[in-house]
mmCIF file of C-alpha atoms and ligand atoms in Angstrom:
data_model
loop_
_atom_site.group_PDB
_atom_site.id
_atom_site.type_symbol
_atom_site.label_atom_id
_atom_site.label_comp_id
_atom_site.label_asym_id
_atom_site.label_seq_id
_atom_site.Cartn_x
_atom_site.Cartn_y
_atom_site.Cartn_z
ATOM 1 C CA UNK A 45 120.760 28.505 157.425
ATOM 2 C CA UNK A 46 122.555 28.849 161.323
ATOM 3 C CA UNK A 47 124.355 32.203 162.555
ATOM 4 C CA UNK A 48 127.428 30.623 164.539
ATOM 5 C CA UNK A 49 130.007 31.696 166.870
ATOM 6 C CA UNK A 50 133.048 29.043 167.009
ATOM 7 C CA UNK A 51 135.624 29.800 170.232
ATOM 8 C CA UNK A 52 135.211 33.841 169.803
ATOM 9 C CA UNK A 53 137.606 36.034 171.640
ATOM 10 C CA UNK A 54 137.758 39.422 171.743
ATOM 11 C CA UNK A 55 139.128 42.401 173.353
ATOM 12 C CA UNK A 56 138.961 46.314 172.511
ATOM 13 C CA UNK A 57 142.867 46.622 172.518
ATOM 14 C CA UNK A 58 146.251 44.428 173.043
ATOM 15 C CA UNK A 59 146.836 45.373 176.297
ATOM 16 C CA UNK A 60 142.788 45.452 177.561
ATOM 17 C CA UNK A 61 141.323 42.474 179.410
ATOM 18 C CA UNK A 62 139.499 39.979 177.334
ATOM 19 C CA UNK A 63 135.419 41.058 177.081
ATOM 20 C CA UNK A 64 134.524 37.951 175.470
ATOM 21 C CA UNK A 65 136.336 34.516 175.898
ATOM 22 C CA UNK A 66 136.069 31.216 173.762
ATOM 23 C CA UNK A 67 132.208 31.901 173.216
ATOM 24 C CA UNK A 68 130.835 29.538 170.976
ATOM 25 C CA UNK A 69 126.766 29.337 170.459
ATOM 26 C CA UNK A 70 124.372 28.484 167.647
ATOM 27 C CA UNK A 71 121.189 30.031 166.192
ATOM 28 C CA UNK A 72 119.154 28.203 164.045
ATOM 29 C CA UNK A 73 116.485 29.762 160.950
ATOM 30 C CA UNK A 74 113.334 30.308 162.997
ATOM 31 C CA UNK A 75 114.685 29.732 166.510
ATOM 32 C CA UNK A 76 114.458 32.484 169.535
ATOM 33 C CA UNK A 77 117.346 31.947 171.436
ATOM 34 C CA UNK A 78 117.802 33.906 174.898
ATOM 35 C CA UNK A 79 120.849 35.268 175.928
ATOM 36 C CA UNK A 80 121.362 36.233 179.619
ATOM 37 C CA UNK A 81 123.912 38.149 181.558
ATOM 38 C CA UNK A 82 124.228 40.676 184.031
ATOM 39 C CA UNK A 83 125.382 44.854 182.416
ATOM 40 C CA UNK A 84 129.297 44.783 181.547
ATOM 41 C CA UNK A 85 129.501 40.850 180.866
ATOM 42 C CA UNK A 86 130.379 41.588 177.313
ATOM 43 C CA UNK A 87 126.857 40.794 175.786
ATOM 44 C CA UNK A 88 126.873 43.771 173.691
ATOM 45 C CA UNK A 89 130.249 43.587 172.790
ATOM 46 C CA UNK A 90 129.093 40.012 171.267
ATOM 47 C CA UNK A 91 126.165 41.236 169.667
ATOM 48 C CA UNK A 92 128.121 43.419 167.329
ATOM 49 C CA UNK A 93 130.666 40.484 166.874
ATOM 50 C CA UNK A 94 127.593 38.528 165.709
ATOM 51 C CA UNK A 95 126.445 40.964 163.663
ATOM 52 C CA UNK A 96 129.862 41.486 161.766
ATOM 53 C CA UNK A 97 130.273 45.052 162.923
ATOM 54 C CA UNK A 98 133.648 44.324 164.558
ATOM 55 C CA UNK A 99 135.798 41.094 164.055
ATOM 56 C CA UNK A 100 136.728 39.115 166.805
ATOM 57 C CA UNK A 101 140.418 39.121 167.859
ATOM 58 C CA UNK A 102 140.211 34.708 167.872
ATOM 59 C CA UNK A 103 137.920 32.575 166.486
ATOM 60 C CA UNK A 104 135.063 32.767 163.504
ATOM 61 C CA UNK A 105 131.610 34.197 163.425
ATOM 62 C CA UNK A 106 129.655 32.666 160.064
ATOM 63 C CA UNK A 107 126.417 32.761 158.601
ATOM 64 C CA UNK A 108 126.002 29.495 156.775
ATOM 65 C CA UNK A 109 129.689 29.060 156.896
ATOM 66 C CA UNK A 110 130.171 32.661 155.387
ATOM 67 C CA UNK A 111 131.170 36.104 157.304
ATOM 68 C CA UNK A 112 127.698 37.982 158.675
ATOM 69 C CA UNK A 113 128.902 41.047 156.818
ATOM 70 C CA UNK A 114 128.627 41.189 153.049
ATOM 71 C CA UNK A 115 131.138 42.654 150.788
ATOM 72 C CA UNK A 116 130.111 46.276 150.569
ATOM 73 C CA UNK A 117 130.670 46.206 146.706
ATOM 74 C CA UNK A 118 127.335 43.456 146.623
ATOM 75 C CA UNK A 119 125.249 46.385 147.765
ATOM 76 C CA UNK A 120 123.167 43.697 149.859
ATOM 77 C CA UNK A 121 121.928 44.545 153.114
ATOM 78 C CA UNK A 122 123.407 42.514 156.134
ATOM 79 C CA UNK A 123 121.847 39.092 156.572
ATOM 80 C CA UNK A 124 122.379 39.894 160.384
ATOM 81 C CA UNK A 125 120.563 42.930 161.857
ATOM 82 C CA UNK A 126 121.363 44.654 165.213
ATOM 83 C CA UNK A 127 118.781 46.531 167.039
ATOM 84 C CA UNK A 128 119.762 47.815 170.739
ATOM 85 C CA UNK A 129 118.655 49.412 173.618
ATOM 86 C CA UNK A 130 118.660 52.940 172.742
ATOM 87 C CA UNK A 131 116.731 53.424 169.732
ATOM 88 C CA UNK A 132 116.754 57.300 169.812
ATOM 89 C CA UNK A 133 120.467 57.001 168.700
ATOM 90 C CA UNK A 134 119.857 55.079 166.103
ATOM 91 C CA UNK A 135 117.773 57.053 163.830
ATOM 92 C CA UNK A 136 119.037 60.766 162.207
ATOM 93 C CA UNK A 137 116.797 63.132 164.225
ATOM 94 C CA UNK A 138 116.678 65.210 161.002
ATOM 95 C CA UNK A 139 114.997 62.402 159.074
ATOM 96 C CA UNK A 140 111.053 61.957 159.660
ATOM 97 C CA UNK A 141 110.353 58.282 160.310
ATOM 98 C CA UNK A 142 109.170 57.396 156.666
ATOM 99 C CA UNK A 143 112.818 58.657 155.367
ATOM 100 C CA UNK A 144 114.379 56.481 158.418
ATOM 101 C CA UNK A 145 112.354 53.140 156.563
ATOM 102 C CA UNK A 146 113.195 53.833 153.181
ATOM 103 C CA UNK A 147 116.784 54.056 153.873
ATOM 104 C CA UNK A 148 116.399 50.338 153.757
ATOM 105 C CA UNK A 149 115.702 50.336 150.107
ATOM 106 C CA UNK A 150 112.067 49.546 150.842
ATOM 107 C CA UNK A 151 109.756 51.028 148.365
ATOM 108 C CA UNK A 152 106.830 53.288 149.534
ATOM 109 C CA UNK A 153 104.001 50.601 149.386
ATOM 110 C CA UNK A 154 106.125 48.287 151.119
ATOM 111 C CA UNK A 155 106.397 50.959 154.135
ATOM 112 C CA UNK A 156 102.734 51.941 153.693
ATOM 113 C CA UNK A 157 102.052 47.913 153.908
ATOM 114 C CA UNK A 158 104.013 48.009 157.142
ATOM 115 C CA UNK A 159 101.743 45.818 160.047
ATOM 116 C CA UNK A 160 100.215 48.622 161.775
ATOM 117 C CA UNK A 161 100.403 47.168 164.938
ATOM 118 C CA UNK A 162 104.408 47.515 164.563
ATOM 119 C CA UNK A 163 104.637 50.846 162.835
ATOM 120 C CA UNK A 164 100.998 52.687 163.153
ATOM 121 C CA UNK A 165 100.864 54.926 159.818
ATOM 122 C CA UNK A 166 100.450 58.092 161.804
ATOM 123 C CA UNK A 167 104.051 57.726 162.665
ATOM 124 C CA UNK A 168 105.258 57.860 159.339
ATOM 125 C CA UNK A 169 105.173 62.002 158.971
ATOM 126 C CA UNK A 170 106.614 62.701 162.396
ATOM 127 C CA UNK A 171 110.075 63.462 163.620
ATOM 128 C CA UNK A 172 112.025 61.112 165.967
ATOM 129 C CA UNK A 173 111.436 63.781 168.788
ATOM 130 C CA UNK A 174 107.476 63.656 168.054
ATOM 131 C CA UNK A 175 107.548 59.885 169.208
ATOM 132 C CA UNK A 176 107.912 57.954 171.902
ATOM 133 C CA UNK A 177 110.654 55.774 173.215
ATOM 134 C CA UNK A 178 108.665 52.741 172.314
ATOM 135 C CA UNK A 179 107.275 53.754 168.988
ATOM 136 C CA UNK A 180 111.089 55.048 168.147
ATOM 137 C CA UNK A 181 112.076 50.961 169.302
ATOM 138 C CA UNK A 182 109.464 50.086 166.925
ATOM 139 C CA UNK A 183 110.633 52.235 163.875
ATOM 140 C CA UNK A 184 114.349 50.360 164.301
ATOM 141 C CA UNK A 185 112.529 46.935 164.394
ATOM 142 C CA UNK A 186 110.981 47.886 161.416
ATOM 143 C CA UNK A 187 113.626 49.120 159.674
ATOM 144 C CA UNK A 188 115.658 45.799 160.481
ATOM 145 C CA UNK A 189 113.053 43.670 159.429
ATOM 146 C CA UNK A 190 112.858 45.835 156.194
ATOM 147 C CA UNK A 191 116.141 44.706 155.361
ATOM 148 C CA UNK A 192 115.051 41.203 155.424
ATOM 149 C CA UNK A 193 117.380 39.646 157.595
ATOM 150 C CA UNK A 194 117.890 35.793 158.239
ATOM 151 C CA UNK A 195 119.028 36.714 161.767
ATOM 152 C CA UNK A 196 118.127 38.981 164.205
ATOM 153 C CA UNK A 197 120.134 40.102 167.168
ATOM 154 C CA UNK A 198 117.912 42.191 169.378
ATOM 155 C CA UNK A 199 120.194 43.449 171.857
ATOM 156 C CA UNK A 200 118.308 44.620 175.299
ATOM 157 C CA UNK A 201 115.479 46.236 173.110
ATOM 158 C CA UNK A 202 112.846 47.282 175.438
ATOM 159 C CA UNK A 203 115.210 47.870 178.826
ATOM 160 C CA UNK A 204 114.042 51.505 178.857
ATOM 161 C CA UNK A 205 110.658 50.485 178.496
ATOM 162 C CA UNK A 206 107.283 49.709 180.584
ATOM 163 C CA UNK A 207 106.211 46.085 181.204
ATOM 164 C CA UNK A 208 103.190 47.078 178.737
ATOM 165 C CA UNK A 209 104.954 48.519 175.851
ATOM 166 C CA UNK A 210 107.575 45.626 176.321
ATOM 167 C CA UNK A 211 104.980 43.270 175.997
ATOM 168 C CA UNK A 212 103.529 45.327 172.827
ATOM 169 C CA UNK A 213 106.919 45.063 171.125
ATOM 170 C CA UNK A 214 107.955 41.793 171.778
ATOM 171 C CA UNK A 215 104.638 40.237 170.577
ATOM 172 C CA UNK A 216 105.169 42.370 167.314
ATOM 173 C CA UNK A 217 108.648 40.978 167.083
ATOM 174 C CA UNK A 218 107.821 37.304 167.624
ATOM 175 C CA UNK A 219 104.860 37.896 164.832
ATOM 176 C CA UNK A 220 106.971 39.028 162.347
ATOM 177 C CA UNK A 221 110.161 36.511 162.889
ATOM 178 C CA UNK A 222 107.757 33.393 163.154
ATOM 179 C CA UNK A 223 106.323 34.555 159.690
ATOM 180 C CA UNK A 224 109.376 35.011 158.053
ATOM 181 C CA UNK A 225 111.296 31.890 159.583
ATOM 182 C CA UNK A 226 114.153 34.807 161.060
ATOM 183 C CA UNK A 227 116.613 33.319 163.707
ATOM 184 C CA UNK A 228 116.418 35.496 166.714
ATOM 185 C CA UNK A 229 119.375 36.230 169.458
ATOM 186 C CA UNK A 230 117.768 37.812 172.522
ATOM 187 C CA UNK A 231 119.767 39.517 174.831
ATOM 188 C CA UNK A 232 119.017 40.889 178.215
ATOM 189 C CA UNK A 233 119.961 40.836 181.707
ATOM 190 C CA UNK A 234 116.149 40.090 182.227
ATOM 191 C CA UNK A 235 115.797 36.388 182.974
ATOM 192 C CA UNK A 236 111.681 36.166 183.095
ATOM 193 C CA UNK A 237 111.252 38.424 180.004
ATOM 194 C CA UNK A 238 113.521 35.946 178.335
ATOM 195 C CA UNK A 239 111.875 32.813 179.625
ATOM 196 C CA UNK A 240 108.715 34.366 178.102
ATOM 197 C CA UNK A 241 109.926 35.374 174.534
ATOM 198 C CA UNK A 242 112.957 32.580 173.801
ATOM 199 C CA UNK A 243 112.529 29.008 172.866
ATOM 200 C CA UNK A 244 115.596 27.888 174.952
ATOM 201 C CA UNK A 245 118.070 30.744 177.013
ATOM 202 C CA UNK A 246 121.607 30.437 177.390
ATOM 203 C CA UNK A 247 123.847 32.003 180.124
ATOM 204 C CA UNK A 248 126.690 34.297 179.076
ATOM 205 C CA UNK A 249 129.086 33.091 181.913
ATOM 206 C CA UNK A 250 128.261 29.682 181.141
ATOM 207 C CA UNK A 251 129.351 30.255 177.331
ATOM 208 C CA UNK A 252 132.440 31.952 178.523
ATOM 209 C CA UNK A 253 133.085 29.797 181.597
ATOM 210 C CA UNK A 254 135.785 26.874 180.101
ATOM 211 C CA UNK A 255 138.088 29.371 178.759
ATOM 212 C CA UNK A 256 137.702 31.958 182.033
ATOM 213 C CA UNK A 257 140.859 31.049 183.739
ATOM 214 C CA UNK A 258 143.349 31.425 180.040
ATOM 215 C CA UNK A 259 143.734 33.563 177.578
ATOM 216 C CA UNK A 260 143.776 32.026 173.996
HETATM 217 P P1 ADP B 411 127.059 44.046 178.240
HETATM 218 O O1 ADP B 411 126.654 44.469 176.932
HETATM 219 O O2 ADP B 411 126.772 42.744 178.811
HETATM 220 O O3 ADP B 411 126.558 45.186 179.436
HETATM 221 P P2 ADP B 411 129.122 45.253 177.169
HETATM 222 O O4 ADP B 411 129.638 44.362 175.584
HETATM 223 O O5 ADP B 411 129.056 46.542 177.121
HETATM 224 O O6 ADP B 411 128.679 44.416 178.114
HETATM 225 O O7 ADP B 411 130.695 45.878 177.669
HETATM 226 C C1 ADP B 411 131.636 45.004 178.334
HETATM 227 C C2 ADP B 411 133.099 45.443 178.813
HETATM 228 O O8 ADP B 411 133.756 45.826 177.860
HETATM 229 C C3 ADP B 411 132.875 46.349 180.073
HETATM 230 O O9 ADP B 411 133.930 46.120 180.481
HETATM 231 C C4 ADP B 411 132.869 47.715 178.804
HETATM 232 O O10 ADP B 411 133.624 48.988 179.398
HETATM 233 C C5 ADP B 411 133.958 47.144 177.843
HETATM 234 N N1 ADP B 411 133.606 48.097 176.620
HETATM 235 C C6 ADP B 411 132.576 48.633 175.759
HETATM 236 N N2 ADP B 411 132.560 48.972 174.770
HETATM 237 C C7 ADP B 411 133.999 49.294 174.637
HETATM 238 C C8 ADP B 411 135.033 50.343 173.909
HETATM 239 N N3 ADP B 411 134.311 50.648 172.940
HETATM 240 N N4 ADP B 411 136.444 50.440 174.430
HETATM 241 C C9 ADP B 411 136.602 49.554 175.217
HETATM 242 N N5 ADP B 411 135.837 49.002 176.255
HETATM 243 C C10 ADP B 411 134.662 48.676 175.937
#
C-alpha cells in the first residue's frame, strides 16, 4: 500500500501564488518518511492535501490508486489520518477525553485497553483544560490510531513540547505504527528530530525545485 502525491500543485486562490509546486512523493506501508522545510514553505498545505482535506489544483493524491478521502456515504474513517501541532484546537473543549476518543466509533473496551504509555487511564475522565499540552497531543494521536489508519501525516506534532515530552511522544508513535505497519509522513522544521525518527528524510525545497521557476 502506498500514499502517493504525483505532480501536485496547489494555491489558495486563482490569483494567489503557488504554495505547492509540482510535488511528487510516496510513502510505503510501514515506512516513516520525514519531510523537512522552514515555516511558511507549504508543508501543512501539503499535509492537508495528502489527507484529502483539500483537493490539489493540479496533480493527484492517491492511496493505492484511490483518492484518500472515502466517499462520505460509505461512513469509513479516512485511511490517511492527520495529526497537527495544535492539539488544543483539535479537541472539543466541552468533551472529556473519553468522549473525544469514542468519536472514532471505538467501543469502551478498546479505549480502556489503549496502551497506558500512550494515554494513561487517569486522563480519560478529564476535560482538555485539565491535561497538559503533551497529554493533549497523545489524545489526538490515540484518536488518529483508533481510526485504524493506513497512513499517518504527523505535522509538527511535537513543535510545542519540551525535549523529554517530545521523545516520549515519538517513542509511543513509532511503537504503535511499527506494530500496525502504518506508513508515516513526519513533517517538521527540525532536521535533527526527523533524522532521529525517520527512515529517510525529504527536503520540501528539493521536492518543489524542478518546478520552482514556472507554473504548470
Ligand atoms: P508551513 O506548514 O511550511 O509552515 P503552510 O502550508 O502553513 O506552510 O503555509 C504556506 C503558505 O500558504 C504561507 O504563505 C501561508 O500564508 C499560506 N496559507 C496557508 N493557509 C492559507 C489559507 N487558508 N489561505 C491563504 N493562504 C494560506
